[in-house]
Amino acid sequence: MAAMAQDAAGIPHVVIIGAGFGGLETAKALAKVPVRVTLVDRWNHHLFQPLLYQVATAGLSPAEIAIPIRSVLREATNARVVMATVTDIDTSSRTIHLDDGASLTYDYLVVAAGARASYFGHDEWQEFAIPLKSVEDAVKIRRTVLLAFERADRIEDPALRRRELTFVVIGGGPTGVELAGSLLELTQRVLAADYRRVSPDEPRVILIEGADRVLNHMSEESSAATLASLQKMGVDVRLGKLAKNIDAQGVHLDDELIEADTIVWAAGVSASPIAKALGAELDRGGRVKVNQDCTVPSCPEVFAIGDIAAFPAEGGGILPGVSPVAMQQGRYVAKSIAERAAGETPPPFVYYDKGTMATIGRSQAVAETSGLKLKGFTAWLAWLFVHLWYLVGFKNRVFVLLQWIFSYVFYRRGARLITHVDAPVEVELRSRRLREVATEKGKDVAA
């Protein structure tokens, strides 16, 4: 029989993997429950991912959308935070193993490890197409965009300038749409004013989507409104197009090569690899197929929530990987653990869909909730309110609101810092010229 993790006083030990929306909500909801909580995450901060694209486009700084986990759980005296990466889970002995060699035993385990970018079997594309799942990714995108302008400001060749000032976003879901709109505003309205040798009509933002419409999870009306807004802004939207290859040249479509050095991947995600360690059945996206009470089959003491879980939705399919699902599941699991500890049987989890929304750009958004469909400025105001409301930390809410007001009034973005540059711009330009020459020579030889 598996060793239990209860302490001398018989208090159950709850281990939570991941401090995203689901994991953090679980820990907060367990603050008044007679259990010991250990929250394990590879980072020391909770990240508000819905605003990550604004860090990537210089609208916000990382510290404005992230908050230390220990700060959030300061009042939860029964909670402990461990900064580590979980490498394995042994459900038979109820033990998780960490990357530093340590291990933790549990009575209840909540797996909320989230998701990562999926390149649909082409992991080699990650070298050229940056995902947007972490602060590091966002800062890398921002740095790449700003360096492209630094190089373009010193290039005379029109073809090379066009390549430097072409920005490609792959994926027409909420992340891709929001990123494309924000990139267009950053490159054409903000940076073009800073770099006097770059005219506002030179930067190009191209959004590639394999389906026949953007925001495929929303109604056709909202999708059409979003497409119209993007095109009016100047975003080049390519629908029904799939990337066949992504390499140093750019993005290869069926009938075209889009030459670009700045490519962002927003086309798909897969569950954290730690899901495999549970030994349960997984879906095509690597998510754990869970029971109606969020438990893992054959492991009633193990819960999987958020992006790592495939929870059946009403009418078929699974619940979407969005923050409201994870947060509601987190609160449900905390209540379930409390009820089980008291000898009660919790009811099945029921998700209350509060709607979905996406921002397109300045004063433009779409929102759907309870049969109500909003677009334009009204939807944009609703989007602002909802995101400020759910942003963790009062200071972050104030700072983000002030930044948004500043950006809206003055068309400026203050987080335009270039950090961690591997080589000076001049060296990078020289190496690019050498690569161009080598490529041209290669073409001549092949011909």
Short mmCIF file of C-alpha atoms in Angstrom, two decimals:
data_model
loop_
_atom_site.label_atom_id
_atom_site.label_comp_id
_atom_site.label_asym_id
_atom_site.label_seq_id
_atom_site.Cartn_x
_atom_site.Cartn_y
_atom_site.Cartn_z
CA MET A 1 0.00 0.00 0.00
CA ALA A 2 1.29 3.46 -0.89
CA ALA A 3 2.84 5.51 1.86
CA MET A 4 0.66 8.39 3.00
CA ALA A 5 1.90 11.94 3.42
CA GLN A 6 -0.18 12.90 6.41
CA ASP A 7 1.80 14.47 9.23
CA ALA A 8 1.73 13.43 12.88
CA ALA A 9 -1.51 15.35 13.39
CA GLY A 10 -3.16 13.47 10.52
CA ILE A 11 -3.39 16.53 8.27
CA PRO A 12 -3.49 15.55 4.57
CA HIS A 13 -0.77 16.84 2.27
CA VAL A 14 -1.91 18.41 -1.00
CA VAL A 15 0.75 18.87 -3.68
CA ILE A 16 -0.05 21.20 -6.58
CA ILE A 17 2.05 21.15 -9.75
CA GLY A 18 1.93 24.50 -11.55
CA ALA A 19 1.12 28.04 -10.40
CA GLY A 20 -0.95 29.07 -13.37
CA PHE A 21 -4.59 30.06 -13.09
CA GLY A 22 -5.76 26.60 -12.00
CA GLY A 23 -2.97 25.77 -9.59
CA LEU A 24 -2.90 29.14 -7.89
CA GLU A 25 -6.68 29.22 -7.55
CA THR A 26 -6.57 25.78 -5.91
CA ALA A 27 -3.95 26.89 -3.39
CA LYS A 28 -5.87 30.06 -2.53
CA ALA A 29 -9.13 28.14 -2.06
CA LEU A 30 -7.39 25.68 0.29
CA ALA A 31 -6.12 28.45 2.58
CA LYS A 32 -8.83 27.82 5.20
CA VAL A 33 -9.00 24.03 4.75
CA PRO A 34 -7.20 21.81 7.33
CA VAL A 35 -4.57 20.53 4.88
CA ARG A 36 -0.91 21.18 4.16
CA VAL A 37 -0.30 22.60 0.70
CA THR A 38 2.90 22.47 -1.33
CA LEU A 39 2.83 24.39 -4.60
CA VAL A 40 5.60 23.43 -7.04
CA ASP A 41 6.47 25.57 -10.07
CA ARG A 42 9.57 26.01 -12.20
CA TRP A 43 9.24 29.81 -11.85
CA ASN A 44 8.76 31.96 -8.74
CA HIS A 45 5.96 33.99 -10.30
CA HIS A 46 2.40 33.67 -11.52
CA LEU A 47 1.97 34.95 -15.07
CA PHE A 48 -1.19 36.58 -16.40
CA GLN A 49 -0.92 35.01 -19.85
CA PRO A 50 -3.82 36.86 -21.55
CA LEU A 51 -1.68 40.03 -21.52
CA LEU A 52 1.55 38.34 -22.56
CA TYR A 53 1.18 39.63 -26.11
CA GLN A 54 1.36 43.19 -24.76
CA VAL A 55 4.80 42.47 -23.32
CA ALA A 56 5.81 41.07 -26.72
CA THR A 57 4.70 44.30 -28.39
CA ALA A 58 6.24 46.70 -25.85
CA GLY A 59 2.94 47.81 -24.33
CA LEU A 60 3.70 46.46 -20.87
CA SER A 61 6.74 45.32 -18.89
CA PRO A 62 6.94 41.73 -17.57
CA ALA A 63 6.63 42.80 -13.93
CA GLU A 64 3.25 44.40 -14.70
CA ILE A 65 1.63 41.09 -15.65
CA ALA A 66 3.46 38.81 -13.21
CA ILE A 67 3.51 38.58 -9.44
CA PRO A 68 5.61 36.45 -7.03
CA ILE A 69 3.75 33.31 -6.00
CA ARG A 70 4.79 33.70 -2.39
CA SER A 71 3.31 37.20 -2.36
CA VAL A 72 -0.07 35.90 -3.52
CA LEU A 73 -0.06 33.14 -0.87
CA ARG A 74 1.30 35.29 1.95
CA GLU A 75 -1.92 34.95 3.96
CA ALA A 76 -2.23 31.21 3.25
CA THR A 77 -0.27 29.99 6.27
CA ASN A 78 -0.80 26.35 5.36
CA ALA A 79 0.91 26.76 1.97
CA ARG A 80 4.54 26.26 1.03
CA VAL A 81 6.09 27.18 -2.33
CA VAL A 82 8.85 25.13 -3.93
CA MET A 83 10.65 26.44 -7.01
CA ALA A 84 11.55 23.32 -8.98
CA THR A 85 10.67 21.30 -12.06
CA VAL A 86 8.75 18.05 -11.67
CA THR A 87 10.53 15.30 -13.61
CA ASP A 88 8.37 12.29 -12.75
CA ILE A 89 5.23 11.20 -10.92
CA ASP A 90 4.90 7.80 -9.25
CA THR A 91 1.21 7.33 -8.57
CA SER A 92 1.74 3.92 -6.94
CA SER A 93 3.83 5.41 -4.13
CA ARG A 94 2.16 8.82 -4.32
CA THR A 95 5.47 10.55 -4.90
CA ILE A 96 6.63 13.28 -7.26
CA HIS A 97 10.30 13.68 -8.16
CA LEU A 98 12.01 17.04 -8.71
CA ASP A 99 14.91 18.06 -10.92
CA ASP A 100 17.19 18.66 -7.93
CA GLY A 101 16.86 15.05 -6.78
CA ALA A 102 14.34 15.77 -4.03
CA SER A 103 10.91 14.14 -3.84
CA LEU A 104 7.54 14.90 -2.25
CA THR A 105 4.84 12.50 -1.12
CA TYR A 106 1.19 13.45 -1.25
CA ASP A 107 -2.28 12.47 -0.17
CA TYR A 108 -3.84 14.51 -2.94
CA LEU A 109 -2.12 15.65 -6.11
CA VAL A 110 -3.36 18.47 -8.36
CA VAL A 111 -1.65 18.54 -11.75
CA ALA A 112 -2.05 21.99 -13.29
CA ALA A 113 1.16 22.14 -15.32
CA GLY A 114 -0.41 23.92 -18.29
CA ALA A 115 0.59 23.65 -21.93
CA ARG A 116 3.41 24.48 -24.29
CA ALA A 117 3.59 25.41 -27.96
CA SER A 118 2.97 22.58 -30.42
CA TYR A 119 4.57 22.67 -33.85
CA PHE A 120 2.52 19.72 -35.09
CA GLY A 121 5.48 17.38 -35.31
CA HIS A 122 7.90 19.99 -36.68
CA ASP A 123 9.87 20.91 -33.57
CA GLU A 124 12.70 22.11 -35.80
CA TRP A 125 10.52 25.12 -36.68
CA GLN A 126 10.98 26.46 -33.14
CA GLU A 127 14.43 27.73 -34.15
CA PHE A 128 12.78 30.18 -36.54
CA ALA A 129 9.24 30.71 -35.17
CA ILE A 130 9.06 32.07 -31.62
CA PRO A 131 6.21 30.78 -29.44
CA LEU A 132 4.38 32.98 -26.94
CA LYS A 133 3.94 30.99 -23.73
CA SER A 134 6.32 32.62 -21.23
CA VAL A 135 7.86 35.94 -20.21
CA GLU A 136 11.07 34.83 -21.91
CA ASP A 137 9.20 34.24 -25.17
CA ALA A 138 7.53 37.66 -24.99
CA VAL A 139 10.80 39.46 -24.29
CA LYS A 140 12.46 37.57 -27.14
CA ILE A 141 9.71 38.63 -29.56
CA ARG A 142 10.01 42.24 -28.42
CA ARG A 143 13.78 42.15 -28.80
CA THR A 144 13.52 40.58 -32.26
CA VAL A 145 11.09 43.23 -33.48
CA LEU A 146 13.15 46.13 -32.11
CA LEU A 147 16.39 44.73 -33.53
CA ALA A 148 14.72 44.39 -36.92
CA PHE A 149 14.11 48.14 -36.89
CA GLU A 150 17.68 48.81 -35.78
CA ARG A 151 18.95 46.82 -38.75
CA ALA A 152 16.45 48.27 -41.22
CA ASP A 153 17.50 51.77 -40.19
CA ARG A 154 20.99 50.99 -41.55
CA ILE A 155 20.11 48.99 -44.66
CA GLU A 156 19.99 50.59 -48.10
CA ASP A 157 18.95 47.53 -50.13
CA PRO A 158 15.12 47.68 -50.56
CA ALA A 159 14.78 43.87 -50.64
CA LEU A 160 16.69 43.44 -47.40
CA ARG A 161 14.73 46.25 -45.74
CA ARG A 162 11.47 44.61 -46.80
CA ARG A 163 12.59 41.32 -45.26
CA GLU A 164 13.60 42.98 -41.99
CA LEU A 165 10.30 44.87 -41.77
CA THR A 166 8.08 41.86 -42.49
CA PHE A 167 6.52 40.34 -39.37
CA VAL A 168 4.63 37.06 -39.66
CA VAL A 169 2.16 35.66 -37.10
CA ILE A 170 1.04 32.07 -37.65
CA GLY A 171 -2.34 31.21 -36.13
CA GLY A 172 -5.61 33.10 -36.24
CA GLY A 173 -6.89 32.30 -32.77
CA PRO A 174 -7.15 34.88 -29.96
CA THR A 175 -3.38 35.05 -29.39
CA GLY A 176 -2.60 35.42 -33.09
CA VAL A 177 -5.29 38.04 -33.68
CA GLU A 178 -4.35 40.11 -30.63
CA LEU A 179 -0.65 39.88 -31.43
CA ALA A 180 -1.08 40.80 -35.10
CA GLY A 181 -3.18 43.86 -34.31
CA SER A 182 -0.82 45.02 -31.59
CA LEU A 183 2.25 44.42 -33.80
CA LEU A 184 0.71 46.53 -36.56
CA GLU A 185 0.15 49.43 -34.18
CA LEU A 186 3.64 49.08 -32.71
CA THR A 187 5.50 48.91 -36.02
CA GLN A 188 3.54 51.42 -38.11
CA ARG A 189 2.44 53.97 -35.51
CA VAL A 190 5.07 53.86 -32.77
CA LEU A 191 8.40 52.59 -34.09
CA ALA A 192 8.09 54.17 -37.53
CA ALA A 193 7.96 57.54 -35.75
CA ASP A 194 11.12 56.71 -33.78
CA TYR A 195 13.17 55.49 -36.75
CA ARG A 196 13.19 58.39 -39.17
CA ARG A 197 14.55 56.36 -42.07
CA VAL A 198 11.59 53.97 -41.84
CA SER A 199 8.34 55.22 -43.33
CA PRO A 200 5.03 54.11 -41.74
CA ASP A 201 4.01 52.14 -44.85
CA GLU A 202 7.15 49.95 -44.87
CA PRO A 203 6.46 47.55 -41.96
CA ARG A 204 4.21 44.63 -42.92
CA VAL A 205 2.30 42.35 -40.54
CA ILE A 206 1.06 39.11 -42.08
CA LEU A 207 -1.37 36.82 -40.24
CA ILE A 208 -1.57 33.24 -41.54
CA GLU A 209 -4.50 30.99 -40.63
CA GLY A 210 -5.19 27.50 -41.94
CA ALA A 211 -8.97 27.72 -41.50
CA ASP A 212 -11.31 29.80 -43.62
CA ARG A 213 -11.81 32.40 -40.88
CA VAL A 214 -10.08 33.86 -37.82
CA LEU A 215 -11.33 33.24 -34.26
CA ASN A 216 -12.83 29.96 -35.38
CA HIS A 217 -14.19 29.28 -31.88
CA MET A 218 -16.47 32.34 -32.02
CA SER A 219 -19.53 33.04 -34.14
CA GLU A 220 -19.21 33.82 -37.85
CA GLU A 221 -20.44 37.34 -37.12
CA SER A 222 -17.63 38.04 -34.63
CA SER A 223 -15.13 36.35 -36.92
CA ALA A 224 -16.15 38.51 -39.87
CA ALA A 225 -16.01 41.68 -37.75
CA THR A 226 -12.52 40.76 -36.57
CA LEU A 227 -11.30 40.11 -40.10
CA ALA A 228 -12.71 43.44 -41.30
CA SER A 229 -11.04 45.30 -38.41
CA LEU A 230 -7.67 43.65 -39.02
CA GLN A 231 -7.76 44.42 -42.72
CA LYS A 232 -8.85 48.00 -42.10
CA MET A 233 -5.86 48.44 -39.78
CA GLY A 234 -3.55 47.13 -42.49
CA VAL A 235 -2.86 43.55 -41.38
CA ASP A 236 -2.37 41.22 -44.35
CA VAL A 237 -4.58 38.24 -43.42
CA ARG A 238 -4.03 34.99 -45.34
CA LEU A 239 -6.88 32.52 -44.73
CA GLY A 240 -6.87 28.88 -45.76
CA LYS A 241 -3.07 28.85 -45.81
CA LEU A 242 -0.86 26.31 -44.04
CA ALA A 243 2.84 26.61 -43.35
CA LYS A 244 4.60 23.82 -45.23
CA ASN A 245 8.00 24.72 -43.86
CA ILE A 246 9.66 27.39 -41.75
CA ASP A 247 13.38 27.96 -42.10
CA ALA A 248 16.02 30.69 -42.33
CA GLN A 249 14.41 32.01 -45.51
CA GLY A 250 11.00 32.51 -43.95
CA VAL A 251 7.60 30.82 -44.16
CA HIS A 252 6.94 28.46 -47.05
CA LEU A 253 3.30 28.21 -48.12
CA ASP A 254 1.92 26.06 -50.92
CA ASP A 255 2.36 28.75 -53.54
CA GLU A 256 4.58 31.35 -51.92
CA LEU A 257 7.65 32.04 -49.82
CA ILE A 258 7.19 34.87 -47.33
CA GLU A 259 10.68 36.10 -46.61
CA ALA A 260 10.91 37.22 -42.99
CA ASP A 261 13.20 36.96 -40.00
CA THR A 262 10.53 37.74 -37.38
CA ILE A 263 8.04 34.87 -37.18
CA VAL A 264 5.76 34.21 -34.21
CA TRP A 265 4.03 30.87 -33.66
CA ALA A 266 0.49 31.07 -32.26
CA ALA A 267 -1.00 28.11 -34.10
CA GLY A 268 -1.30 25.39 -31.49
CA VAL A 269 -0.48 24.05 -28.05
CA SER A 270 0.02 20.66 -26.43
CA ALA A 271 -0.18 19.67 -22.80
CA SER A 272 2.90 19.65 -20.58
CA PRO A 273 4.94 16.45 -21.06
CA ILE A 274 4.49 15.60 -17.37
CA ALA A 275 0.98 14.40 -18.29
CA LYS A 276 2.54 11.21 -19.64
CA ALA A 277 3.90 10.36 -16.20
CA LEU A 278 0.37 9.82 -14.88
CA GLY A 279 -0.01 6.72 -17.01
CA ALA A 280 -3.54 7.72 -18.04
CA GLU A 281 -5.11 7.91 -21.48
CA LEU A 282 -4.21 11.07 -23.38
CA ASP A 283 -5.97 12.81 -26.25
CA ARG A 284 -4.30 14.00 -29.46
CA GLY A 285 -3.10 17.16 -27.73
CA GLY A 286 -1.41 15.20 -24.93
CA ARG A 287 -4.12 16.14 -22.41
CA VAL A 288 -5.23 13.73 -19.71
CA LYS A 289 -8.75 12.36 -20.20
CA VAL A 290 -10.26 13.01 -16.78
CA ASN A 291 -13.44 11.93 -15.02
CA GLN A 292 -16.42 14.21 -14.34
CA ASP A 293 -14.88 15.13 -10.98
CA CYS A 294 -11.53 16.13 -12.59
CA THR A 295 -9.79 13.04 -11.22
CA VAL A 296 -7.48 10.86 -13.27
CA PRO A 297 -9.00 7.43 -14.00
CA SER A 298 -7.76 4.75 -11.58
CA CYS A 299 -6.19 7.47 -9.41
CA PRO A 300 -9.01 9.02 -7.31
CA GLU A 301 -6.50 11.09 -5.30
CA VAL A 302 -5.02 12.72 -8.43
CA PHE A 303 -6.70 15.68 -10.16
CA ALA A 304 -5.79 17.18 -13.53
CA ILE A 305 -7.10 20.66 -14.36
CA GLY A 306 -6.64 23.48 -16.83
CA ASP A 307 -4.75 23.08 -20.11
CA ILE A 308 -3.39 19.67 -19.13
CA ALA A 309 -6.87 18.13 -18.76
CA ALA A 310 -9.32 16.97 -21.43
CA PHE A 311 -12.62 17.51 -19.63
CA PRO A 312 -15.71 16.53 -21.64
CA ALA A 313 -17.89 19.49 -22.59
CA GLU A 314 -21.63 19.52 -23.03
CA GLY A 315 -22.55 18.72 -26.60
CA GLY A 316 -19.27 16.98 -27.34
CA GLY A 317 -15.62 17.89 -27.45
CA ILE A 318 -13.65 19.15 -24.46
CA LEU A 319 -13.59 22.37 -22.50
CA PRO A 320 -11.32 25.04 -24.03
CA GLY A 321 -7.91 25.80 -22.59
CA VAL A 322 -8.81 29.22 -21.21
CA SER A 323 -8.28 30.79 -17.79
CA PRO A 324 -11.96 30.71 -16.64
CA VAL A 325 -12.03 26.93 -17.04
CA ALA A 326 -8.82 26.48 -15.04
CA MET A 327 -9.93 28.86 -12.28
CA GLN A 328 -13.33 27.24 -11.86
CA GLN A 329 -11.75 23.80 -11.82
CA GLY A 330 -9.21 24.98 -9.24
CA ARG A 331 -11.93 26.17 -6.88
CA TYR A 332 -13.93 23.00 -7.48
CA VAL A 333 -10.97 20.73 -6.72
CA ALA A 334 -10.20 22.62 -3.49
CA LYS A 335 -13.81 22.17 -2.39
CA SER A 336 -13.73 18.50 -3.40
CA ILE A 337 -10.61 17.86 -1.31
CA ALA A 338 -12.24 19.53 1.70
CA GLU A 339 -15.40 17.43 1.24
CA ARG A 340 -13.45 14.20 0.83
CA ALA A 341 -11.40 14.95 3.92
CA ALA A 342 -14.73 15.31 5.76
CA GLY A 343 -15.96 11.97 4.40
CA GLU A 344 -18.35 13.47 1.85
CA THR A 345 -18.76 12.70 -1.86
CA PRO A 346 -18.41 15.80 -4.06
CA PRO A 347 -20.75 16.35 -7.04
CA PRO A 348 -19.41 16.41 -10.64
CA PHE A 349 -17.73 19.54 -11.93
CA VAL A 350 -19.97 21.90 -13.92
CA TYR A 351 -18.44 24.68 -15.99
CA TYR A 352 -20.25 28.00 -16.19
CA ASP A 353 -19.36 29.63 -19.49
CA LYS A 354 -19.11 33.39 -18.98
CA GLY A 355 -18.28 34.06 -22.61
CA THR A 356 -15.21 34.79 -24.70
CA MET A 357 -13.55 37.89 -26.09
CA ALA A 358 -10.56 39.10 -28.05
CA THR A 359 -9.07 42.52 -28.63
CA ILE A 360 -8.03 43.48 -32.14
CA GLY A 361 -6.38 46.84 -31.66
CA ARG A 362 -6.99 50.34 -30.49
CA SER A 363 -10.68 50.65 -29.51
CA GLN A 364 -11.52 47.42 -31.34
CA ALA A 365 -12.56 44.08 -29.86
CA VAL A 366 -15.21 41.36 -30.07
CA ALA A 367 -17.03 39.70 -27.17
CA GLU A 368 -19.71 37.06 -26.80
CA THR A 369 -21.50 36.20 -23.58
CA SER A 370 -24.91 34.70 -22.77
CA GLY A 371 -26.16 35.21 -26.30
CA LEU A 372 -24.98 38.82 -26.35
CA LYS A 373 -22.51 39.80 -29.06
CA LEU A 374 -20.46 42.97 -28.82
CA LYS A 375 -17.94 44.51 -31.18
CA GLY A 376 -15.97 47.69 -31.57
CA PHE A 377 -15.44 50.20 -28.77
CA THR A 378 -18.05 48.70 -26.41
CA ALA A 379 -16.42 45.27 -26.61
CA TRP A 380 -13.01 46.89 -26.13
CA LEU A 381 -14.12 48.58 -22.90
CA ALA A 382 -15.55 45.25 -21.68
CA TRP A 383 -12.24 43.57 -22.53
CA LEU A 384 -10.31 46.20 -20.55
CA PHE A 385 -12.54 45.82 -17.49
CA VAL A 386 -12.45 42.00 -17.47
CA HIS A 387 -8.67 41.79 -17.81
CA LEU A 388 -8.05 44.39 -15.14
CA TRP A 389 -10.47 42.59 -12.82
CA TYR A 390 -8.72 39.22 -13.12
CA LEU A 391 -5.17 40.59 -13.09
CA VAL A 392 -3.55 39.43 -9.84
CA GLY A 393 -2.28 42.18 -7.54
CA PHE A 394 -3.62 45.69 -6.89
CA LYS A 395 -0.33 47.34 -7.88
CA ASN A 396 -0.35 45.53 -11.22
CA ARG A 397 -3.91 46.66 -11.91
CA VAL A 398 -3.01 50.30 -11.27
CA PHE A 399 0.20 50.18 -13.32
CA VAL A 400 -1.45 48.43 -16.26
CA LEU A 401 -4.36 50.87 -16.27
CA LEU A 402 -1.97 53.84 -16.27
CA GLN A 403 0.06 52.31 -19.10
CA TRP A 404 -3.07 51.74 -21.16
CA ILE A 405 -4.23 55.33 -20.63
CA PHE A 406 -0.78 56.65 -21.60
CA SER A 407 -0.64 54.47 -24.73
CA TYR A 408 -4.18 55.37 -25.75
CA VAL A 409 -3.72 59.13 -25.41
CA PHE A 410 -0.19 59.51 -26.76
CA TYR A 411 0.20 56.52 -29.11
CA ARG A 412 3.34 55.51 -27.25
CA ARG A 413 4.69 52.37 -25.64
CA GLY A 414 7.27 52.68 -22.94
CA ALA A 415 8.69 49.15 -22.69
CA ARG A 416 10.90 49.41 -25.77
CA LEU A 417 14.12 48.10 -24.23
CA ILE A 418 16.51 45.84 -26.11
CA THR A 419 18.23 43.46 -23.69
CA HIS A 420 20.41 40.34 -23.88
CA VAL A 421 21.71 41.04 -27.38
CA ASP A 422 24.13 38.33 -28.49
CA ALA A 423 25.97 40.52 -31.00
CA PRO A 424 26.14 44.23 -31.87
CA VAL A 425 23.83 45.34 -34.68
CA GLU A 426 26.79 45.97 -36.98
CA VAL A 427 28.08 42.40 -36.51
CA GLU A 428 24.60 40.99 -37.05
CA LEU A 429 24.18 43.01 -40.23
CA ARG A 430 27.52 41.78 -41.55
CA SER A 431 26.64 38.15 -40.85
CA ARG A 432 23.28 38.60 -42.58
CA ARG A 433 24.97 40.06 -45.67
CA LEU A 434 27.33 37.06 -45.73
CA ARG A 435 24.39 34.68 -45.51
CA GLU A 436 22.64 36.49 -48.35
CA VAL A 437 25.75 36.24 -50.53
CA ALA A 438 26.14 32.54 -49.70
CA THR A 439 22.49 31.92 -50.53
CA GLU A 440 22.79 33.69 -53.88
CA LYS A 441 25.93 31.70 -54.75
CA GLY A 442 24.13 28.52 -53.82
CA LYS A 443 21.29 29.40 -56.17
CA ASP A 444 23.71 30.08 -59.02
CA VAL A 445 25.47 26.73 -58.50
CA ALA A 446 22.14 24.89 -58.34
CA ALA A 447 21.00 26.55 -61.55
#
